[in-house]
CSV table of C-alpha atoms and ligand atoms in Angstrom, one decimal:
chain,number,residue,atom,x,y,z
D,1,MET,CA,0.0,0.2,0.0
D,2,SER,CA,1.4,3.5,-0.8
D,3,ASP,CA,1.6,5.8,2.0
D,4,ILE,CA,0.5,9.1,-0.2
D,5,CYS,CA,-3.4,9.4,-0.1
D,6,MET,CA,-4.5,7.8,-3.7
D,7,CYS,CA,-7.7,10.2,-2.6
D,8,CYS,CA,-7.3,13.6,-2.6
D,9,ASP,CA,-4.0,15.6,-4.6
D,10,SER,CA,-2.5,16.8,-1.5
D,11,GLY,CA,0.2,14.3,-1.4
D,12,ALA,CA,-0.7,14.3,2.1
D,13,LYS,CA,1.1,11.2,3.8
D,14,MET,CA,-1.7,8.2,5.3
D,15,SER,CA,-1.4,8.1,9.1
D,16,ALA,CA,-2.0,4.8,10.9
D,17,PHE,CA,-4.8,4.5,13.4
D,18,SER,CA,-6.0,1.4,15.1
D,19,ASN,CA,-8.4,0.2,17.8
D,20,GLU,CA,-11.5,2.5,16.3
D,21,THR,CA,-15.1,2.1,16.5
D,22,HIS,CA,-16.7,2.8,12.9
D,23,ARG,CA,-20.6,3.1,12.8
D,24,ILE,CA,-22.5,2.5,9.7
D,25,GLU,CA,-26.1,3.6,8.9
D,26,HIS,CA,-28.2,2.3,6.1
D,27,HIS,CA,-32.1,3.2,5.7
D,28,GLY,CA,-32.1,3.5,9.7
D,29,LEU,CA,-30.4,1.1,10.7
D,30,VAL,CA,-27.1,1.3,12.6
D,31,ILE,CA,-23.9,-1.1,13.3
D,32,GLU,CA,-20.9,-0.4,15.2
D,33,ILE,CA,-17.7,-2.5,14.4
D,34,GLU,CA,-15.1,-2.1,16.9
D,35,GLY,CA,-11.0,-3.0,16.8
D,36,LEU,CA,-10.6,-1.4,13.4
D,37,SER,CA,-7.5,0.1,12.7
D,38,GLY,CA,-5.8,1.0,9.2
D,39,PHE,CA,-4.4,4.4,7.8
D,40,ARG,CA,-6.2,7.9,7.4
D,41,CYS,CA,-5.4,10.8,5.3
D,42,PRO,CA,-5.1,14.0,7.8
D,43,VAL,CA,-6.0,16.2,4.6
D,44,CYS,CA,-9.1,14.2,3.3
D,45,GLY,CA,-10.2,11.9,5.5
D,46,GLU,CA,-10.3,9.0,3.3
D,47,ILE,CA,-9.6,6.2,5.1
D,48,GLU,CA,-7.7,2.4,4.3
D,49,PHE,CA,-8.2,-0.2,6.7
D,50,ASP,CA,-6.0,-3.2,6.8
D,51,ALA,CA,-7.1,-6.5,5.1
D,52,GLU,CA,-8.3,-8.0,8.6
D,53,SER,CA,-10.4,-5.0,9.1
D,54,ALA,CA,-11.7,-4.5,5.3
D,55,GLU,CA,-13.2,-8.1,5.8
D,56,ARG,CA,-15.0,-7.1,9.3
D,57,TYR,CA,-16.1,-4.0,7.9
D,58,ALA,CA,-17.4,-5.5,4.5
D,59,GLU,CA,-18.8,-8.7,6.2
D,60,ALA,CA,-20.6,-6.0,8.6
D,61,SER,CA,-21.8,-3.6,6.0
D,62,ASP,CA,-23.0,-6.4,3.9
D,63,ALA,CA,-25.1,-7.9,6.6
D,64,LEU,CA,-26.6,-4.6,7.5
D,65,MET,CA,-28.0,-3.8,4.0
D,66,LEU,CA,-29.3,-7.4,4.0
D,67,GLU,CA,-31.3,-6.4,6.9
D,68,ALA,CA,-32.4,-3.0,5.6
D,69,ARG,CA,-33.6,-5.1,2.7
D,70,ARG,CA,-35.0,-7.5,4.7
D,71,SER,CA,-37.4,-4.7,6.9
D,72,THR,CA,-38.0,-3.0,3.7
D,73,GLY,CA,-39.7,-6.0,2.2
D,74,LYS,CA,-41.7,-6.8,5.0
D,75,GLU,CA,-42.9,-3.5,5.4
D,76,LEU,CA,-43.8,-3.4,1.5
D,77,ARG,CA,-45.8,-6.7,2.2
D,78,ARG,CA,-47.2,-5.2,5.3
D,79,ILE,CA,-48.9,-2.3,3.0
D,80,ARG,CA,-49.4,-4.7,-0.2
D,81,LYS,CA,-51.7,-7.0,2.2
D,82,LYS,CA,-53.2,-3.5,3.8
D,83,LEU,CA,-54.2,-2.8,0.3
D,84,GLY,CA,-55.4,-5.8,-0.3
D,85,MET,CA,-53.3,-6.6,-3.5
D,86,ASN,CA,-52.0,-9.3,-4.3
D,87,GLN,CA,-48.0,-9.6,-5.3
D,88,LEU,CA,-48.8,-9.7,-9.3
D,89,GLU,CA,-51.0,-6.5,-8.7
D,90,ALA,CA,-48.3,-4.6,-7.1
D,91,SER,CA,-45.7,-5.5,-9.4
D,92,LYS,CA,-48.1,-3.9,-12.0
D,93,ILE,CA,-48.5,-0.7,-10.7
D,94,THR,CA,-44.8,-0.3,-9.9
D,95,GLY,CA,-43.6,-1.8,-13.3
D,96,GLY,CA,-41.0,-4.1,-12.4
D,97,GLY,CA,-41.8,-7.3,-13.8
D,98,HIS,CA,-44.4,-9.3,-12.9
D,99,ASN,CA,-42.4,-11.3,-9.4
D,100,ALA,CA,-40.8,-8.0,-9.1
D,101,PHE,CA,-42.9,-7.5,-5.8
D,102,SER,CA,-41.7,-11.6,-4.6
D,103,ARG,CA,-38.8,-10.3,-5.0
D,104,TYR,CA,-38.7,-7.0,-2.6
D,105,GLU,CA,-40.8,-8.8,-0.3
D,106,THR,CA,-38.0,-11.7,0.4
D,107,GLY,CA,-35.5,-9.4,0.4
D,108,LYS,CA,-33.5,-10.7,-3.1
D,109,VAL,CA,-33.9,-6.8,-4.7
D,110,THR,CA,-33.7,-4.1,-3.2
D,111,PRO,CA,-37.0,-1.5,-4.4
D,112,THR,CA,-36.2,1.5,-5.6
D,113,ALA,CA,-37.1,4.7,-3.3
D,114,ALA,CA,-40.1,5.3,-5.8
D,115,VAL,CA,-41.6,2.1,-5.0
D,116,ILE,CA,-41.0,2.2,-1.3
D,117,ASN,CA,-42.7,6.1,-1.3
D,118,LEU,CA,-45.3,5.0,-3.4
D,119,PHE,CA,-46.1,2.2,-1.0
D,120,ARG,CA,-45.9,4.9,2.2
D,121,VAL,CA,-48.0,7.0,0.2
D,122,LEU,CA,-50.2,4.9,-0.6
D,123,GLU,CA,-50.8,3.3,3.2
D,124,LYS,CA,-52.0,7.0,4.3
D,125,HIS,CA,-54.2,7.8,1.3
D,126,PRO,CA,-55.4,4.2,0.0
D,127,GLU,CA,-58.4,5.7,-1.9
D,128,GLU,CA,-55.1,6.5,-4.6
D,129,LEU,CA,-55.2,3.3,-5.4
D,130,GLU,CA,-58.3,2.7,-7.5
D,131,GLU,CA,-56.5,5.8,-9.7
D,132,LEU,CA,-53.9,3.8,-10.4
D,133,LYS,CA,-55.5,0.3,-11.2
D,134,ARG,CA,-57.3,2.4,-13.9
D,135,ALA,CA,-54.3,4.0,-15.7
B,1,ZN,ZN1,-6.3,12.8,1.1
């Protein structure tokens, strides 16, 4: 690893840090990873974890994404059922292909923010659903 920051053009030397706790936030979920070490640019703050820390950070980050997807999936399922729609009808409204909703609800695929926002709005204004079904 180069000891000069590759992220900014300052030419600054990366300085070592160890045993730090880093926090990752994703869609309102938070995870803290302890005991991380690596190097940090004193100018731009860019971090390069050492191999072991990078691996743990990536694993924790992946786990958080998965948890966020599952949680979003549960929310979409709850709202869809409340609206009295099956997955196919929900897929037609959101335009993601005939089994898109099944993949969202099981957490296999992350729905776009537009899909999540639409369902949150529909939960508050279920009467608008008829308008969408006619379109
Ligand atoms: Zn830098």
